[in-house]
PDB file of C-alpha atoms in Angstrom:
ATOM      1  CA  MET I   1     -99.579 149.766  84.475  1.00  0.00           C
ATOM      2  CA  LEU I   2     -97.647 150.183  87.503  1.00  0.00           C
ATOM      3  CA  GLU I   3     -95.661 153.400  86.041  1.00  0.00           C
ATOM      4  CA  ARG I   4     -98.786 155.098  85.322  1.00  0.00           C
ATOM      5  CA  ILE I   5    -100.644 154.983  88.514  1.00  0.00           C
ATOM      6  CA  PRO I   6     -97.728 156.973  90.366  1.00  0.00           C
ATOM      7  CA  ARG I   7     -97.855 159.613  87.313  1.00  0.00           C
ATOM      8  CA  ARG I   8    -101.778 159.810  87.547  1.00  0.00           C
ATOM      9  CA  SER I   9    -101.370 160.376  91.254  1.00  0.00           C
ATOM     10  CA  PHE I  10     -98.896 162.770  91.064  1.00  0.00           C
ATOM     11  CA  LEU I  11    -100.838 164.756  88.324  1.00  0.00           C
ATOM     12  CA  LEU I  12    -104.170 164.546  90.183  1.00  0.00           C
ATOM     13  CA  GLY I  13    -102.284 165.707  93.302  1.00  0.00           C
ATOM     14  CA  GLY I  14    -100.827 168.402  91.495  1.00  0.00           C
ATOM     15  CA  VAL I  15    -104.307 169.564  90.219  1.00  0.00           C
ATOM     16  CA  ALA I  16    -105.796 169.256  93.428  1.00  0.00           C
ATOM     17  CA  ALA I  17    -103.156 171.267  95.006  1.00  0.00           C
ATOM     18  CA  PHE I  18    -103.789 174.022  92.258  1.00  0.00           C
ATOM     19  CA  LEU I  19    -107.426 173.953  92.726  1.00  0.00           C
ATOM     20  CA  ALA I  20    -107.030 174.194  96.679  1.00  0.00           C
ATOM     21  CA  GLY I  21    -104.844 177.377  96.135  1.00  0.00           C
ATOM     22  CA  CYS I  22    -107.460 178.998  93.952  1.00  0.00           C
ATOM     23  CA  ALA I  23    -110.383 178.454  96.570  1.00  0.00           C
ATOM     24  CA  ASN I  24    -108.236 180.811  99.224  1.00  0.00           C
ATOM     25  CA  LYS I  25    -110.567 183.505 100.398  1.00  0.00           C
ATOM     26  CA  PHE I  26    -107.536 185.860 101.257  1.00  0.00           C
ATOM     27  CA  ARG I  27    -106.630 187.654  98.559  1.00  0.00           C
ATOM     28  CA  SER I  28    -103.795 190.269  97.998  1.00  0.00           C
ATOM     29  CA  TYR I  29    -104.212 193.856  96.854  1.00  0.00           C
ATOM     30  CA  ASN I  30    -101.352 195.969  95.630  1.00  0.00           C
ATOM     31  CA  GLY I  31    -103.290 199.004  94.230  1.00  0.00           C
ATOM     32  CA  PRO I  32    -104.010 202.284  95.262  1.00  0.00           C
ATOM     33  CA  GLU I  33    -105.154 202.849  98.878  1.00  0.00           C
ATOM     34  CA  VAL I  34    -108.683 203.064  99.590  1.00  0.00           C
ATOM     35  CA  THR I  35    -109.288 206.175 101.371  1.00  0.00           C
ATOM     36  CA  ARG I  36    -112.976 206.343 102.033  1.00  0.00           C
ATOM     37  CA  VAL I  37    -115.944 204.052 101.637  1.00  0.00           C
ATOM     38  CA  ARG I  38    -119.325 205.420 100.580  1.00  0.00           C
ATOM     39  CA  LEU I  39    -122.410 203.582 100.730  1.00  0.00           C
ATOM     40  CA  TYR I  40    -125.538 204.895  99.017  1.00  0.00           C
ATOM     41  CA  LYS I  41    -128.528 202.850 100.574  1.00  0.00           C
ATOM     42  CA  SER I  42    -131.234 203.814  98.218  1.00  0.00           C
ATOM     43  CA  GLU I  43    -129.001 203.160  95.087  1.00  0.00           C
ATOM     44  CA  ARG I  44    -127.623 199.844  96.984  1.00  0.00           C
ATOM     45  CA  LEU I  45    -124.261 200.806  95.816  1.00  0.00           C
ATOM     46  CA  LEU I  46    -120.975 200.386  97.890  1.00  0.00           C
ATOM     47  CA  VAL I  47    -118.123 202.709  96.560  1.00  0.00           C
ATOM     48  CA  LEU I  48    -114.431 202.295  97.423  1.00  0.00           C
ATOM     49  CA  ASP I  49    -112.516 205.786  96.888  1.00  0.00           C
ATOM     50  CA  GLY I  50    -108.808 206.178  96.253  1.00  0.00           C
ATOM     51  CA  ALA I  51    -107.019 209.376  96.439  1.00  0.00           C
ATOM     52  CA  GLN I  52    -107.319 209.651  92.401  1.00  0.00           C
ATOM     53  CA  GLY I  53    -111.148 208.726  92.284  1.00  0.00           C
ATOM     54  CA  VAL I  54    -113.428 205.835  92.722  1.00  0.00           C
ATOM     55  CA  LEU I  55    -111.569 202.496  92.594  1.00  0.00           C
ATOM     56  CA  LYS I  56    -114.290 199.900  92.761  1.00  0.00           C
ATOM     57  CA  THR I  57    -118.071 199.778  93.129  1.00  0.00           C
ATOM     58  CA  TYR I  58    -120.385 196.954  94.135  1.00  0.00           C
ATOM     59  CA  PRO I  59    -124.350 196.483  94.200  1.00  0.00           C
ATOM     60  CA  VAL I  60    -125.183 195.462  97.643  1.00  0.00           C
ATOM     61  CA  GLY I  61    -128.138 194.275  99.989  1.00  0.00           C
ATOM     62  CA  LEU I  62    -129.197 195.966 103.131  1.00  0.00           C
ATOM     63  CA  GLY I  63    -131.130 195.184 106.210  1.00  0.00           C
ATOM     64  CA  PHE I  64    -134.792 193.759 105.951  1.00  0.00           C
ATOM     65  CA  ALA I  65    -136.148 197.307 106.786  1.00  0.00           C
ATOM     66  CA  PRO I  66    -133.669 199.465 105.162  1.00  0.00           C
ATOM     67  CA  GLU I  67    -135.195 202.960 105.401  1.00  0.00           C
ATOM     68  CA  GLY I  68    -134.113 205.369 107.861  1.00  0.00           C
ATOM     69  CA  HIS I  69    -131.173 205.267 110.292  1.00  0.00           C
ATOM     70  CA  LYS I  70    -130.568 202.320 112.553  1.00  0.00           C
ATOM     71  CA  GLN I  71    -131.982 203.170 116.016  1.00  0.00           C
ATOM     72  CA  PHE I  72    -132.514 200.058 118.061  1.00  0.00           C
ATOM     73  CA  GLU I  73    -131.404 196.324 117.787  1.00  0.00           C
ATOM     74  CA  GLY I  74    -133.287 194.243 115.955  1.00  0.00           C
ATOM     75  CA  ASP I  75    -134.804 197.093 113.876  1.00  0.00           C
ATOM     76  CA  GLY I  76    -133.520 195.623 110.540  1.00  0.00           C
ATOM     77  CA  ARG I  77    -132.296 199.036 109.415  1.00  0.00           C
ATOM     78  CA  THR I  78    -128.699 199.801 108.026  1.00  0.00           C
ATOM     79  CA  PRO I  79    -127.240 202.791 109.859  1.00  0.00           C
ATOM     80  CA  GLU I  80    -126.722 206.254 108.278  1.00  0.00           C
ATOM     81  CA  GLY I  81    -123.936 208.617 108.896  1.00  0.00           C
ATOM     82  CA  ALA I  82    -120.116 208.684 109.313  1.00  0.00           C
ATOM     83  CA  TYR I  83    -118.390 205.591 110.873  1.00  0.00           C
ATOM     84  CA  THR I  84    -114.847 203.866 110.481  1.00  0.00           C
ATOM     85  CA  ILE I  85    -114.117 200.266 109.439  1.00  0.00           C
ATOM     86  CA  ASP I  86    -112.904 199.320 112.941  1.00  0.00           C
ATOM     87  CA  ARG I  87    -112.308 195.290 112.586  1.00  0.00           C
ATOM     88  CA  ARG I  88    -112.408 192.321 110.186  1.00  0.00           C
ATOM     89  CA  ASN I  89    -113.538 188.562 111.023  1.00  0.00           C
ATOM     90  CA  PRO I  90    -111.928 185.970 108.983  1.00  0.00           C
ATOM     91  CA  ASP I  91    -114.069 183.464 110.581  1.00  0.00           C
ATOM     92  CA  SER I  92    -117.282 185.224 109.847  1.00  0.00           C
ATOM     93  CA  LEU I  93    -120.287 183.105 109.319  1.00  0.00           C
ATOM     94  CA  PHE I  94    -120.910 185.149 106.287  1.00  0.00           C
ATOM     95  CA  HIS I  95    -117.550 184.165 104.505  1.00  0.00           C
ATOM     96  CA  LEU I  96    -115.320 187.257 105.626  1.00  0.00           C
ATOM     97  CA  SER I  97    -116.584 190.430 106.935  1.00  0.00           C
ATOM     98  CA  VAL I  98    -115.204 194.035 107.980  1.00  0.00           C
ATOM     99  CA  GLY I  99    -116.711 195.755 110.698  1.00  0.00           C
ATOM    100  CA  ILE I 100    -118.373 199.239 111.035  1.00  0.00           C
ATOM    101  CA  SER I 101    -117.770 201.296 114.166  1.00  0.00           C
ATOM    102  CA  TYR I 102    -121.902 201.473 114.665  1.00  0.00           C
ATOM    103  CA  PRO I 103    -123.105 202.692 117.417  1.00  0.00           C
ATOM    104  CA  SER I 104    -121.731 206.039 117.874  1.00  0.00           C
ATOM    105  CA  ASP I 105    -121.816 207.686 121.196  1.00  0.00           C
ATOM    106  CA  ALA I 106    -124.759 209.511 119.638  1.00  0.00           C
ATOM    107  CA  ASP I 107    -126.400 206.477 118.540  1.00  0.00           C
ATOM    108  CA  VAL I 108    -125.964 204.799 122.162  1.00  0.00           C
ATOM    109  CA  ALA I 109    -127.415 208.057 123.927  1.00  0.00           C
ATOM    110  CA  PHE I 110    -130.347 208.205 121.502  1.00  0.00           C
ATOM    111  CA  ALA I 111    -131.242 204.224 122.148  1.00  0.00           C
ATOM    112  CA  THR I 112    -130.703 204.516 125.950  1.00  0.00           C
ATOM    113  CA  ALA I 113    -132.860 207.643 126.238  1.00  0.00           C
ATOM    114  CA  GLN I 114    -135.615 205.393 124.618  1.00  0.00           C
ATOM    115  CA  GLY I 115    -134.809 202.500 127.053  1.00  0.00           C
ATOM    116  CA  LYS I 116    -133.510 200.446 124.309  1.00  0.00           C
ATOM    117  CA  SER I 117    -130.093 198.849 122.706  1.00  0.00           C
ATOM    118  CA  PRO I 118    -128.929 200.455 119.841  1.00  0.00           C
ATOM    119  CA  GLY I 119    -127.638 197.014 118.553  1.00  0.00           C
ATOM    120  CA  GLY I 120    -124.078 196.635 116.926  1.00  0.00           C
ATOM    121  CA  ASP I 121    -122.117 194.035 115.270  1.00  0.00           C
ATOM    122  CA  ILE I 122    -122.675 195.967 111.805  1.00  0.00           C
ATOM    123  CA  PHE I 123    -120.520 194.565 109.096  1.00  0.00           C
ATOM    124  CA  ILE I 124    -120.116 194.507 105.153  1.00  0.00           C
ATOM    125  CA  HIS I 125    -119.877 190.740 104.660  1.00  0.00           C
ATOM    126  CA  GLY I 126    -120.323 188.166 102.170  1.00  0.00           C
ATOM    127  CA  GLY I 127    -123.344 185.957 101.123  1.00  0.00           C
ATOM    128  CA  PRO I 128    -126.009 184.179 103.076  1.00  0.00           C
ATOM    129  CA  ARG I 129    -124.561 180.713 102.141  1.00  0.00           C
ATOM    130  CA  LYS I 130    -122.050 179.594  99.760  1.00  0.00           C
ATOM    131  CA  GLY I 131    -122.953 180.014  96.132  1.00  0.00           C
ATOM    132  CA  ILE I 132    -126.127 182.089  96.753  1.00  0.00           C
ATOM    133  CA  ASP I 133    -125.760 185.757  95.335  1.00  0.00           C
ATOM    134  CA  PRO I 134    -127.097 188.024  98.119  1.00  0.00           C
ATOM    135  CA  THR I 135    -128.146 190.522  95.852  1.00  0.00           C
ATOM    136  CA  ASN I 136    -130.712 188.234  94.547  1.00  0.00           C
ATOM    137  CA  LYS I 137    -131.990 188.229  98.192  1.00  0.00           C
ATOM    138  CA  GLN I 138    -132.031 191.970  98.493  1.00  0.00           C
ATOM    139  CA  ASP I 139    -132.295 193.507 101.804  1.00  0.00           C
ATOM    140  CA  TRP I 140    -132.018 190.089 103.955  1.00  0.00           C
ATOM    141  CA  THR I 141    -129.404 191.177 106.593  1.00  0.00           C
ATOM    142  CA  ALA I 142    -130.282 192.332 110.275  1.00  0.00           C
ATOM    143  CA  GLY I 143    -128.886 195.928 109.352  1.00  0.00           C
ATOM    144  CA  CYS I 144    -125.373 194.705 107.656  1.00  0.00           C
ATOM    145  CA  ILE I 145    -124.303 195.489 104.044  1.00  0.00           C
ATOM    146  CA  ALA I 146    -124.108 192.268 101.854  1.00  0.00           C
ATOM    147  CA  VAL I 147    -122.081 191.569  98.932  1.00  0.00           C
ATOM    148  CA  THR I 148    -120.983 188.237  97.088  1.00  0.00           C
ATOM    149  CA  ASP I 149    -118.529 186.096  98.754  1.00  0.00           C
ATOM    150  CA  ARG I 150    -116.222 187.264  95.814  1.00  0.00           C
ATOM    151  CA  GLN I 151    -116.752 190.925  96.230  1.00  0.00           C
ATOM    152  CA  ILE I 152    -115.973 190.540 100.250  1.00  0.00           C
ATOM    153  CA  GLU I 153    -112.893 188.860  99.371  1.00  0.00           C
ATOM    154  CA  ASP I 154    -111.612 192.174  97.400  1.00  0.00           C
ATOM    155  CA  VAL I 155    -113.026 194.416  99.985  1.00  0.00           C
ATOM    156  CA  TYR I 156    -111.350 192.562 102.817  1.00  0.00           C
ATOM    157  CA  ALA I 157    -108.254 192.692 100.719  1.00  0.00           C
ATOM    158  CA  MET I 158    -108.718 196.482  99.719  1.00  0.00           C
ATOM    159  CA  VAL I 159    -110.005 198.351 102.987  1.00  0.00           C
ATOM    160  CA  ARG I 160    -108.043 199.061 106.042  1.00  0.00           C
ATOM    161  CA  ASP I 161    -109.101 199.367 109.607  1.00  0.00           C
ATOM    162  CA  GLY I 162    -109.309 203.075 110.313  1.00  0.00           C
ATOM    163  CA  THR I 163    -110.672 203.697 106.826  1.00  0.00           C
ATOM    164  CA  PRO I 164    -113.683 206.171 107.287  1.00  0.00           C
ATOM    165  CA  ILE I 165    -117.150 204.793 105.782  1.00  0.00           C
ATOM    166  CA  ASP I 166    -120.054 207.360 104.768  1.00  0.00           C
ATOM    167  CA  ILE I 167    -123.360 205.841 104.749  1.00  0.00           C
ATOM    168  CA  TYR I 168    -126.086 207.882 103.094  1.00  0.00           C
ATOM    169  CA  ALA I 169    -129.951 207.233 103.043  1.00  0.00           C
TER     170      ALA I 169
END
């Protein structure tokens, strides 16, 4: 009996270590470079392009008022136009996130002329909480682009800072 306890402990410890390794949210990617990201708001579709064509597509959730270009902080819209992936947040409240360069100079100028803030902190990020699929709660963000936690792990690994993102109506 004494011999089984250490063996069981060893086996259970090995299984626990293996499962902990599987739970890592930071994935590696060794495939073709993502050269452009496209978001089609009306189709709720995020596309990752490489030099030879489409690499991946993902269904998305958007801001709670998705029609039209984001103009002001709190309007619930997701921006439209040409931006850049400009940062990443490994400690995001939404699992992981990659930032979009909104607001542009034109966005700031328009909002300022109206006496309002354009807002900011627009990201592609994971779900609202662990285990919940954000595409089942479509258009729940404050203007961000939501994918599942597993999908943001892929996006986070594949898309580099500096990658252009085009957001269409």
